[in-house]
XYZ file of C-alpha atoms in Angstrom:
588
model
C -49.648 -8.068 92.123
C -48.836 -11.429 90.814
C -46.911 -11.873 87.554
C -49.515 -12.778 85.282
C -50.962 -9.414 86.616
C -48.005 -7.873 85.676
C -47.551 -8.995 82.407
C -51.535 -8.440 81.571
C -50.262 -4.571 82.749
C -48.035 -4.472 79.901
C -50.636 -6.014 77.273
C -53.994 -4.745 77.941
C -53.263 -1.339 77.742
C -50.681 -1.378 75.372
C -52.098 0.128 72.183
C -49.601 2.012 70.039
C -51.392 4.614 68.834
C -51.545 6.116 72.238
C -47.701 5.869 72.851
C -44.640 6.616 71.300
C -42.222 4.267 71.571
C -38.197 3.632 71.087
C -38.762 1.324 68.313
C -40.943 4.224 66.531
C -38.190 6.348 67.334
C -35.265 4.183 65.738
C -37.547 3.500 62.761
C -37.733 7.133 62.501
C -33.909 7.892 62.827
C -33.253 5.193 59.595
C -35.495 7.011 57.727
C -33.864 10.305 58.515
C -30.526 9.149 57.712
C -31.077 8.115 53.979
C -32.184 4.250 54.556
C -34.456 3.135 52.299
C -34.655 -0.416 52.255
C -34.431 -2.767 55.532
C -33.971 -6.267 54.833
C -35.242 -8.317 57.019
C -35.746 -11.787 59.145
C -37.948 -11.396 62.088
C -38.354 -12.530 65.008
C -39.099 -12.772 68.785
C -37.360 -9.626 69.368
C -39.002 -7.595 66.927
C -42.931 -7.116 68.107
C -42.554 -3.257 68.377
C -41.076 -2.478 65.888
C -43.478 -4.875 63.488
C -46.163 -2.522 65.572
C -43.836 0.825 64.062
C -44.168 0.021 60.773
C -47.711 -1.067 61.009
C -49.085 1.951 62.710
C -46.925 4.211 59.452
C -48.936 2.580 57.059
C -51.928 3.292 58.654
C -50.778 6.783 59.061
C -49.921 7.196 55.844
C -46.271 7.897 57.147
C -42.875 7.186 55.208
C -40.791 4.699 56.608
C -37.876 2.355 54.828
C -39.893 -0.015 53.273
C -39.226 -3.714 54.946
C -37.699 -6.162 52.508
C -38.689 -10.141 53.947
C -35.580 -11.890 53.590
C -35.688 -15.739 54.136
C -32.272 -16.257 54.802
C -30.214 -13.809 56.512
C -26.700 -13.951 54.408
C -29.319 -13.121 51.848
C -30.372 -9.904 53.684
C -26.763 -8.712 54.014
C -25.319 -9.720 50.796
C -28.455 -7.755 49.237
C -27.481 -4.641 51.718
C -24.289 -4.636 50.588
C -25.357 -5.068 46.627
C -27.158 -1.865 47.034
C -24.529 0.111 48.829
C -21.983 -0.492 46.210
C -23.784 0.566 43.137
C -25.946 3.470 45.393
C -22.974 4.596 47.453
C -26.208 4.438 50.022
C -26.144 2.183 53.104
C -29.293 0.181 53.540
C -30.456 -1.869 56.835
C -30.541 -5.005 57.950
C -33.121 -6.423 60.282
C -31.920 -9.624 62.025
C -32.683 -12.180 65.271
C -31.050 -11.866 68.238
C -27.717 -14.455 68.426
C -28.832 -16.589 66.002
C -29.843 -14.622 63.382
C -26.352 -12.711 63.541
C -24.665 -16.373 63.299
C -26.767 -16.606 60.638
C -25.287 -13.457 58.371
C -22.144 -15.913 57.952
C -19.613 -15.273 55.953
C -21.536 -12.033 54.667
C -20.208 -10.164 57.026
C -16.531 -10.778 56.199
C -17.452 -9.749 52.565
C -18.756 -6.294 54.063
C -16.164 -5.587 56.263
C -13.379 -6.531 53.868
C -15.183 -4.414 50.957
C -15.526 -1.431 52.853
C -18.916 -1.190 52.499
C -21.361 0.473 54.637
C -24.763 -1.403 56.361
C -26.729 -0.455 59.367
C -27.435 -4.095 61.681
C -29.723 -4.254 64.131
C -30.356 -7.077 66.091
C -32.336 -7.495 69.039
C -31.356 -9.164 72.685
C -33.621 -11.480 74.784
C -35.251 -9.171 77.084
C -33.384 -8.759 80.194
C -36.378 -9.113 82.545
C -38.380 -12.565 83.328
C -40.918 -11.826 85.853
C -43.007 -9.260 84.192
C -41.130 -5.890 85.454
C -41.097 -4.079 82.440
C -43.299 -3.850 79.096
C -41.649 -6.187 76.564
C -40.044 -8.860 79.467
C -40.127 -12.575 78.599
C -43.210 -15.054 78.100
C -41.303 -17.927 75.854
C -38.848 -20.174 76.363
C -37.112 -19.049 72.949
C -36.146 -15.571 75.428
C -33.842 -18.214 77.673
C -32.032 -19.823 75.126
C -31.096 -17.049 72.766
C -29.591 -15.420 76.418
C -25.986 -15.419 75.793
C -22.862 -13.588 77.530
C -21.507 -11.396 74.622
C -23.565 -11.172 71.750
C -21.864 -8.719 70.011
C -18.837 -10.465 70.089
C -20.315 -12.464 67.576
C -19.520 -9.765 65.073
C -17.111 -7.485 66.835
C -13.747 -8.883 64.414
C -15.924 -7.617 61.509
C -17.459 -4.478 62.179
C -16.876 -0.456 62.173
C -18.207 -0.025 65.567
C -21.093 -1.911 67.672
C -23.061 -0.871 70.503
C -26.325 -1.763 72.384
C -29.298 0.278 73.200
C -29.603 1.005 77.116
C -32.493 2.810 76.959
C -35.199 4.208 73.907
C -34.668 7.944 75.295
C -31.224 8.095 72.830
C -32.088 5.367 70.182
C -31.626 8.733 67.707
C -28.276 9.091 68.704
C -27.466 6.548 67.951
C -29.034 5.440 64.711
C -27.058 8.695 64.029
C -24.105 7.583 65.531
C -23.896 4.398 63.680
C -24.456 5.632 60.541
C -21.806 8.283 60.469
C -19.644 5.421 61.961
C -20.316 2.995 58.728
C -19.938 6.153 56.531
C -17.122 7.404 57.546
C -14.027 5.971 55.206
C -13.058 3.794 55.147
C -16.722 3.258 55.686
C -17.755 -0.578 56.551
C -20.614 -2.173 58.465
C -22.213 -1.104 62.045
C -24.006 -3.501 64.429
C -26.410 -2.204 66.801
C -28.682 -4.167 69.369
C -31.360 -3.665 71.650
C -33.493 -5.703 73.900
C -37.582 -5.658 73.805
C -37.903 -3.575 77.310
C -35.805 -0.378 75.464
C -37.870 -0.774 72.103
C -41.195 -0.461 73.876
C -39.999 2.009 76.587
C -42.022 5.266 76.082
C -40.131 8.094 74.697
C -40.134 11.284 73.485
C -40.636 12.648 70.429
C -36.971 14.220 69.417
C -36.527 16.386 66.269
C -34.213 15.658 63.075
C -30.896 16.087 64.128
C -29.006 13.871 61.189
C -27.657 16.807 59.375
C -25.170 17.473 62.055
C -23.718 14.209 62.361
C -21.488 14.706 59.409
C -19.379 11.910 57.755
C -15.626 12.717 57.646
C -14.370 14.467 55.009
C -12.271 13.067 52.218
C -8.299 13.043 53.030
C -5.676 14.117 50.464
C -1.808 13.547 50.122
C 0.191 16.525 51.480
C 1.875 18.807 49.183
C 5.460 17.777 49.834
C 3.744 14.096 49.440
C 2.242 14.832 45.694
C 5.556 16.457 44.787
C 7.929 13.141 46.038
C 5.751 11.302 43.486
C 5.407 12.917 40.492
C 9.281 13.524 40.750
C 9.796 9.838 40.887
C 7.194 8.988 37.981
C 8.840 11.993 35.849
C 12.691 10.285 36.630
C 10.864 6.181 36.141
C 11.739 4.242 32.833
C 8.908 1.858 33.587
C 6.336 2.610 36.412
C 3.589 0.461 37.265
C -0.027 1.267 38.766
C -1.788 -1.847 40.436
C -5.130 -1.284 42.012
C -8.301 -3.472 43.197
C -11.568 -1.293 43.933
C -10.606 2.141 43.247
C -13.479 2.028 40.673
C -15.968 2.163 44.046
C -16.016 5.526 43.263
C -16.908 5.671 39.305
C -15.158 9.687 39.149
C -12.229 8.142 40.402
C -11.995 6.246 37.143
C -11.415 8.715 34.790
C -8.653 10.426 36.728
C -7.206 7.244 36.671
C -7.482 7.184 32.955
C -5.983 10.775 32.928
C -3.228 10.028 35.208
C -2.281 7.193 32.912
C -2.013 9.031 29.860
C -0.129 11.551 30.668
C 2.940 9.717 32.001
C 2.112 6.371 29.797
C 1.688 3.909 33.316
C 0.526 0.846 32.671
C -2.474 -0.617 34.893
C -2.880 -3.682 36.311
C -6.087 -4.730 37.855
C -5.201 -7.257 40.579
C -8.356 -9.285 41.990
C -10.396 -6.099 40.546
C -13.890 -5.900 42.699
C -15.013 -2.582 40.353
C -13.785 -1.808 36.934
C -11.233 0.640 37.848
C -9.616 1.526 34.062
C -11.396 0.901 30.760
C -10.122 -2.776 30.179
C -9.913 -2.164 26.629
C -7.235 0.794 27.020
C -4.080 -0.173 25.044
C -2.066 0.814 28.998
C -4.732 -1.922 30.485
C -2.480 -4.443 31.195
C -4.218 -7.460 32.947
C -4.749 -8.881 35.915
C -1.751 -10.267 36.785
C 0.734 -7.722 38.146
C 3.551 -10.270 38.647
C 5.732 -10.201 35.195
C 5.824 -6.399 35.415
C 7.002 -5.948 39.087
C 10.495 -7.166 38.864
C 11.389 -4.687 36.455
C 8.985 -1.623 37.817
C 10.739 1.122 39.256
C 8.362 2.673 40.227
C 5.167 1.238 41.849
C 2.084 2.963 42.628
C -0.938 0.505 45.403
C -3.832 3.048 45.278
C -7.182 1.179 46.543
C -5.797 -2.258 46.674
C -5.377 -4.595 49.582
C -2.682 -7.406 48.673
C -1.032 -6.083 45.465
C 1.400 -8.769 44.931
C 2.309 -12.085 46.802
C 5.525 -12.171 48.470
C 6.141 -15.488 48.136
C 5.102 -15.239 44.588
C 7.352 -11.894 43.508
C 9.235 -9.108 44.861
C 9.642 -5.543 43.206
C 14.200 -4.779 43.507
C 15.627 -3.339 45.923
C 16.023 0.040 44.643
C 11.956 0.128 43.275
C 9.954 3.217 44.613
C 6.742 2.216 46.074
C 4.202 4.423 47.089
C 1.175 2.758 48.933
C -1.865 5.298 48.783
C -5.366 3.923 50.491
C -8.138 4.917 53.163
C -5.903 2.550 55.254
C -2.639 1.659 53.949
C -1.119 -0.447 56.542
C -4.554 -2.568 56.846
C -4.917 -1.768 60.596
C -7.374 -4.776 60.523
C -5.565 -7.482 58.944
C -3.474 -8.639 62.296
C -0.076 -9.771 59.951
C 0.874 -7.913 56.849
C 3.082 -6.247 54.924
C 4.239 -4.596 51.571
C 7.854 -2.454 51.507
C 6.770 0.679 50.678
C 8.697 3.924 50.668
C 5.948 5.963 51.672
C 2.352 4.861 53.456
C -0.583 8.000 52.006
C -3.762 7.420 54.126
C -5.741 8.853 51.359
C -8.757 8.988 49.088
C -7.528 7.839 45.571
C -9.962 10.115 43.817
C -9.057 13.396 45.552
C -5.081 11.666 45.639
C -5.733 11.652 41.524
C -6.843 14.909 41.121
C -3.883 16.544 42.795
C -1.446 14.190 41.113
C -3.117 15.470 37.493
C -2.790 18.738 38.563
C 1.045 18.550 40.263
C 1.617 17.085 36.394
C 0.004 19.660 34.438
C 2.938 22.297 36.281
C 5.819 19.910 35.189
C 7.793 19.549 32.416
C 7.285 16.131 30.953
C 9.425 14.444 28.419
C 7.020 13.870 25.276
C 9.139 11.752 23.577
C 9.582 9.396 26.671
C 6.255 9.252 27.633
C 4.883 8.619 23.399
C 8.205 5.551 23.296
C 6.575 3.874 26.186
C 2.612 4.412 25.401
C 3.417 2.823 21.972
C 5.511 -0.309 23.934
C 2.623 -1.015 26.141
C -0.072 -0.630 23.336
C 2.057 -3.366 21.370
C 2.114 -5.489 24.736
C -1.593 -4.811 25.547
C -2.583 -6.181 21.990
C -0.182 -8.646 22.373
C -2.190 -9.854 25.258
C -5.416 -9.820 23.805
C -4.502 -11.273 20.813
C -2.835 -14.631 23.053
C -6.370 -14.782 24.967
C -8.582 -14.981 21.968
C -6.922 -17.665 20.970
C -8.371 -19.693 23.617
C -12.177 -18.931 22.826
C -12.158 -21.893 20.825
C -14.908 -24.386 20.470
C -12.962 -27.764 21.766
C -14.626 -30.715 21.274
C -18.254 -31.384 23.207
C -16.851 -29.359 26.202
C -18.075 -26.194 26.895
C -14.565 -24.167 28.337
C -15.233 -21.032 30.165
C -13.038 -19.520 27.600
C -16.148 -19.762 25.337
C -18.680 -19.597 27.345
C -17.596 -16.063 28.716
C -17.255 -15.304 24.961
C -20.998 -16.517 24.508
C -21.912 -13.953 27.182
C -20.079 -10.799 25.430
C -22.297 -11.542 22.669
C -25.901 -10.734 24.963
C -24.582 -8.249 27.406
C -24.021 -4.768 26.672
C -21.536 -2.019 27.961
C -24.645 -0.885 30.215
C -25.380 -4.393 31.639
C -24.250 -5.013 35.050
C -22.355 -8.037 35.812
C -21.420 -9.399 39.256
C -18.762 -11.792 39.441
C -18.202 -14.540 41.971
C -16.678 -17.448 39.671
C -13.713 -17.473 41.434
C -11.509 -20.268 40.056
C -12.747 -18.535 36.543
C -12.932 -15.304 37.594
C -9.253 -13.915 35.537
C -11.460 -15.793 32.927
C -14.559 -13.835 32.873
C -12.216 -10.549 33.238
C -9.887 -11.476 29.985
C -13.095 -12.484 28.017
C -15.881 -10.026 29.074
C -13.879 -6.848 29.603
C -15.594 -3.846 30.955
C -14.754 -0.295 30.331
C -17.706 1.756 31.691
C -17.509 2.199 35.403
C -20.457 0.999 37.124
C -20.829 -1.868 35.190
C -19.070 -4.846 37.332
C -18.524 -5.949 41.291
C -17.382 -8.709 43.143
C -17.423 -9.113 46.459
C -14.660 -7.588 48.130
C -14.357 -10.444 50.486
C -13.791 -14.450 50.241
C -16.595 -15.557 51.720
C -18.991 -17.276 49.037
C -22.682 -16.859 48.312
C -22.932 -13.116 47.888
C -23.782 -12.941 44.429
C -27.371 -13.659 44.139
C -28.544 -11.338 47.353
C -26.277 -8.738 45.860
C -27.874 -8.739 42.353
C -31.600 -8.243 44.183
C -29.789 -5.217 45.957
C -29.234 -3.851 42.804
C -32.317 -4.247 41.133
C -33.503 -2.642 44.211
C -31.263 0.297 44.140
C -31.616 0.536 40.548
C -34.345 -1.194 38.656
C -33.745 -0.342 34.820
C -30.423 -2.020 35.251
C -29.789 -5.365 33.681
C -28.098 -7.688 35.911
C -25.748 -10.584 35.122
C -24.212 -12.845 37.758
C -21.346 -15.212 37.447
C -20.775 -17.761 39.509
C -19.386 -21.160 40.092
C -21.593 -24.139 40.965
C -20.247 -24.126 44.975
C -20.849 -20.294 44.805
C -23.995 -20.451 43.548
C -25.026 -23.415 46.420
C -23.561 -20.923 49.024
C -25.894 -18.014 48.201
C -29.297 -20.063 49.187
C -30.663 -19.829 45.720
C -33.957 -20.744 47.037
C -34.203 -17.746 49.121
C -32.596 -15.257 46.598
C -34.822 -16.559 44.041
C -38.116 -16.517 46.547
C -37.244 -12.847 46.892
C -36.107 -11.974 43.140
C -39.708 -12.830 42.312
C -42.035 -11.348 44.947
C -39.861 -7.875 44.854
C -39.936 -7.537 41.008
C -35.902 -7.745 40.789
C -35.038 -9.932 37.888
C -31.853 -10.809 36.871
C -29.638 -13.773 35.303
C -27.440 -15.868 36.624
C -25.184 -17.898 34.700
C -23.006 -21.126 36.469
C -19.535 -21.902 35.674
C -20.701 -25.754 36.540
C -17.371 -27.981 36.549
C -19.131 -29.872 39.693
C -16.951 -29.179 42.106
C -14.619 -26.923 44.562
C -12.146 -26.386 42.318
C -10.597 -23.806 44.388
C -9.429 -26.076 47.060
C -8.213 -28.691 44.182
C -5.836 -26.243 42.823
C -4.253 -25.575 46.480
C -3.849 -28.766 46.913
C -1.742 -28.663 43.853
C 0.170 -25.992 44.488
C 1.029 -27.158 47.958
C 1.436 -30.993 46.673
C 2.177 -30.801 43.001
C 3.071 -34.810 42.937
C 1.399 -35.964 45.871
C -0.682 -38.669 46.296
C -4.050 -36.695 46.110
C -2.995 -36.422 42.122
C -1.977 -39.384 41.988
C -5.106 -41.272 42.836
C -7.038 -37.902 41.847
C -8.695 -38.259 45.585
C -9.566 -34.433 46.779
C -12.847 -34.795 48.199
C -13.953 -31.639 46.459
C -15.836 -33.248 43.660
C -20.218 -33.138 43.546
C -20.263 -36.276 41.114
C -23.811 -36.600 42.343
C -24.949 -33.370 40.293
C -27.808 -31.947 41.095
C -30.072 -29.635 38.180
C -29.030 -26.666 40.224
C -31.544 -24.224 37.796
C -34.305 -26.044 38.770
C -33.794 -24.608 42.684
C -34.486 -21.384 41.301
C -37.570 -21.959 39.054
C -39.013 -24.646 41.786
C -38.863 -21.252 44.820
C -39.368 -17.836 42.138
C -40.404 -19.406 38.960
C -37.628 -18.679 37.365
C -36.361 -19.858 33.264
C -34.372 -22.919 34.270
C -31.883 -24.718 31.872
C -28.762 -26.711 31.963
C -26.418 -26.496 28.740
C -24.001 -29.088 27.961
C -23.428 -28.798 24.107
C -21.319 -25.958 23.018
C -23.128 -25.067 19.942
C -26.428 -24.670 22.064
C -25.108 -22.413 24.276
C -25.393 -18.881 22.423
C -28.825 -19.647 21.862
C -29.527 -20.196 25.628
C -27.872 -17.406 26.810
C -30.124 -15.085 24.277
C -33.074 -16.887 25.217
C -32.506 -16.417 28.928
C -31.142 -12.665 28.604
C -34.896 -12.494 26.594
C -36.946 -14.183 29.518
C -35.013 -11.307 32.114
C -35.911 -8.134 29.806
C -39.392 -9.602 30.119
C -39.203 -9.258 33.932
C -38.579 -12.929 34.776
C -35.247 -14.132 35.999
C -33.428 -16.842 34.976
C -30.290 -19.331 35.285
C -28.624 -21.096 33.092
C -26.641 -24.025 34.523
C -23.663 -24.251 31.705
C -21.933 -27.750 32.485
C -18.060 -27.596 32.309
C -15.493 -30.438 32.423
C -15.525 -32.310 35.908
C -12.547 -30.985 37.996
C -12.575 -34.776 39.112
C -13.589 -37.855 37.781
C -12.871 -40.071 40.811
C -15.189 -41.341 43.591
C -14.041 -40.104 46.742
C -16.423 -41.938 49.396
């Protein structure tokens, strides 16, 4: 038999309907373990499985519904949109090694957020001469071969594996997914070459419900006691978190917890709202003029909670360090001096901490001095920002234009916020005190939030959806696929950019590294887009979406309303609101 005999062998005959095959059977396993969406960029790699899904709509079987993602950063940053307001981890469909290149930086954000996606990527088959069903027959199999594959994504992921044959693809669907689950849960990339996908199988039974997810861990005893006892002896204790809000209980424990011994709360870098940020003990996001003076300090869910370069708590400060991984196994060099490390859930770590303080004897008058101190300093605070919501001129400040936003959101409105440069900005000025009701990344790679806010409409579609971001951001997320995608899946949402044409991120470093060096001097950064382009128009030119630039102040609040109007209509929209220039010199 020659091989174009061989490969007519595997062809001909191969109908589908008369076979069951591994691909069926890993299609099967994601819908078994909760998937519901898999967002996806196809390829070479992916003929059976195409064939899976085609022959369950014929059947009139149930299957996570395939989500056609034109760019694949797009596909994860939407996975990972979903998982954070669903608690639900959704799949991503991707091609071979250049279609995992091609997640980026979305990965990072992922990983770094602790939240959980199934990946699946296929290999070039690993026959050429027509041995098996699914071996090569285009030149596209050769040059996607590489040596390690995985490796691509193996700093960045829970666990990764590849598929050796289609008898166990169950297992390890299953296996995957109680890996990305498991806290401190994160993402899971799987691969598998055409020959296992189209390998005939059989037909194994629902066996999810025994792969269970670990269970939530708690401080011990002696552990809950050592901190209460320190809290009750504190003058001024200090609670500095960054997504313990990814579980939305966990906030009102918080607020509990707070109350009861009068500790102030500072959200550093929040990615959730963690504590109502209009509590008089919300103190900002900026943890540093409190630390020097803390006694006691309490990290729950919070990766870098000060700088030390930038502050350092005294010597004889009390810090307790309480997280699903407190010593940030995968960040190769860190540290913060803590007197005790809790590997720990903060929500179940709350409750017991409420209920250790309910059985002690607390000193009312102590606790009422201090609540009333902070209260002063919280309004203190607020009353210092509002003073810079100002109208200034013909510029439009973000100070205002985050106050021009307050005025067409609502406490139910969803916003995702990847401004960064602006992003203490956007916190100050649009505070948020329902849980639920704001994300950011969780990483520091750019771009996520437009795929994210089509995972939410996704997960959730009576939500209205608000994204934030600054002109490089909003370049970084491939507006023309997001919007492509917004459009045909019936997920509208706004976007509004923080436009000040420019990386303004990387001028600031500069600064701070070079405060009177010659890159201020001839104002020379190479960070500047002086060129501007009408970035709104990207979106209505690919999903026909209401477009507008703002430059006038005054203008602006009716924008906004009109574009928040155009969304609860069903049609999404950006508005591209045009900030001073970070730079005003030519820099090629």
């Amino acid at each position: 038999m020659n091989d174009v005999q061989k490969l007519d062998r595997f062809t001909a005959t191969d109908n589908l309907s008369d076979r069951y095959m591994g691909a069926e059977a890993l299609m099967e396993a994601l819908q078994e373990v909760g998937i519901s969406y898999l967002f996806c960029n196809l390829g070479s790699d992916h003929p059976s499985m195409i064939e899976a899904l085609a022959k369950a709509k014929v059947e009139g079987k149930e299957l996570p519904k395939a989500i056609i993602c034109p760019h694949e950063s797009v596909a994860l940053a939407a996975a990972q949109g979903y998982a954070m307001l669903s608690g639900q981890a959704q799949g991503v469909i991707i091609h071979t090694d250049v279609g995992t290149q091609n997640l980026g930086g979305a990965i990072h954000n992922a990983f770094r957020a602790r939240v959980p996606v199934f990946i699946f990527a296929g290999e070039t088959p690993f026959t050429m001469d027509g041995e098996l069903s699914g071996t090569r027959n285009s030149y596209v199999n050769f040059l996607q071969n590489v040596y390690d594959q995985r490796g691509i994504l193996r700093s960045y992921v829970k666990w990764e594996y590849d598929i050796r044959t289609g008898k166990n693809v169950k297992q390890l669907i299953y296996r995957a997914m109680q890996m990305a689950q498991s806290d401190p849960a994160g993402p899971v990339y799987l691969t598998g070459a055409r020959e296992v996908l189209e390998e005939n199988v059989e037909k194994l039974p629902n066996t999810w419900g025994k792969w269970a997810s670990i269970e939530q861990a708690s401080i011990s005893k002696w552990g809950i006691e050592e901190i209460v006892s320190a809290l009750l002896e504190a003058e001024n204790p200090l609670l500095i978190t960054t997504y313990l809000g990814r579980k939305t209980k966990a906030v009102l424990e918080l607020t509990e917890f707070s109350e009861k011994m009068a500790i102030p709360v500072v959200e550093q870098i929040p990615t959730y709202v963690n504590f109502p940020r209009e509590h008089p003990l919300h103190l900002g996001y900026d943890p540093n003029p409190l630390i020097p003076e803390a006694d006691v300090i309490i990290a729950i869910d919070t990766d870098v909670p000060w700088v030390s370069t930038q502050v350092q708590p005294k010597d004889d400060c009390k810090v307790f360090f309480i997280d699903l991984d407190p010593i940030k196994e995968e960040i190769p060099l860190w540290h913060i001096p803590a007197m005790k490390n809790y590997r720990a859930d903060a929500y179940a770590s709350l409750i017991q901490l409420n209920e250790e303080l309910a059985q002690r004897n607390i000193d009312e008058d102590q606790v009422r001095e201090r609540y009333q101190r902070l209260a002063e300093k919280h309004e203190e605070q607020r009353g210092a920002w509002m003073q810079d919501e100002q109208v200034k001129g013909n510029t439009i400040t973000p100070e205002w234009l985050t106050a021009c936003l307050r005025n067409v959101v609502d406490e139910e409105t969803i916003i995702l916020d990847e401004t960064i440069t602006n992003t203490m900005t956007v916190a100050k000025h649009l505070p948020r005190s329902k849980e639920g009701t704001m994300f950011g990344s969780g990483g520091t790679s750019l771009g996520w939030n437009g795929g994210a806010a089509v995972g939410i409409m996704l997960a959730d579609p009576s939500k209205t959806v608000v994204t934030l971001t600054g002109d490089g951001s909003y370049l970084f997320s491939v507006p023309s696929a997001v919007h492509w995608m917004s459009r045909r899946y019936q997920a509208p949402f706004l976007t509004v950019i923080y436009n000040n044409e420019g990386w303004n991120a990387t001028k600031m470093n500069v600064l701070k590294r070079y405060p009177d060096g010659l890159a201020k001097q001839t104002d020379s950064y190479w960070v500047n887009f002086d060129q501007s382009a009408d970035l709104a128009k990207i979106a209505e030119a690919a999903g026909g979406a209401y477009a507008r630039m703002v430059t006038d102040p005054m203008e602006l609040p009716e924008v906004l309303q009109e574009a928040m109007n155009e969304v609860k209509k069903g049609k999404s929209a950006v508005v591209d609101v045009r900030l001073a220039a970070i730079s005003n010199q030519k820099d090629y």
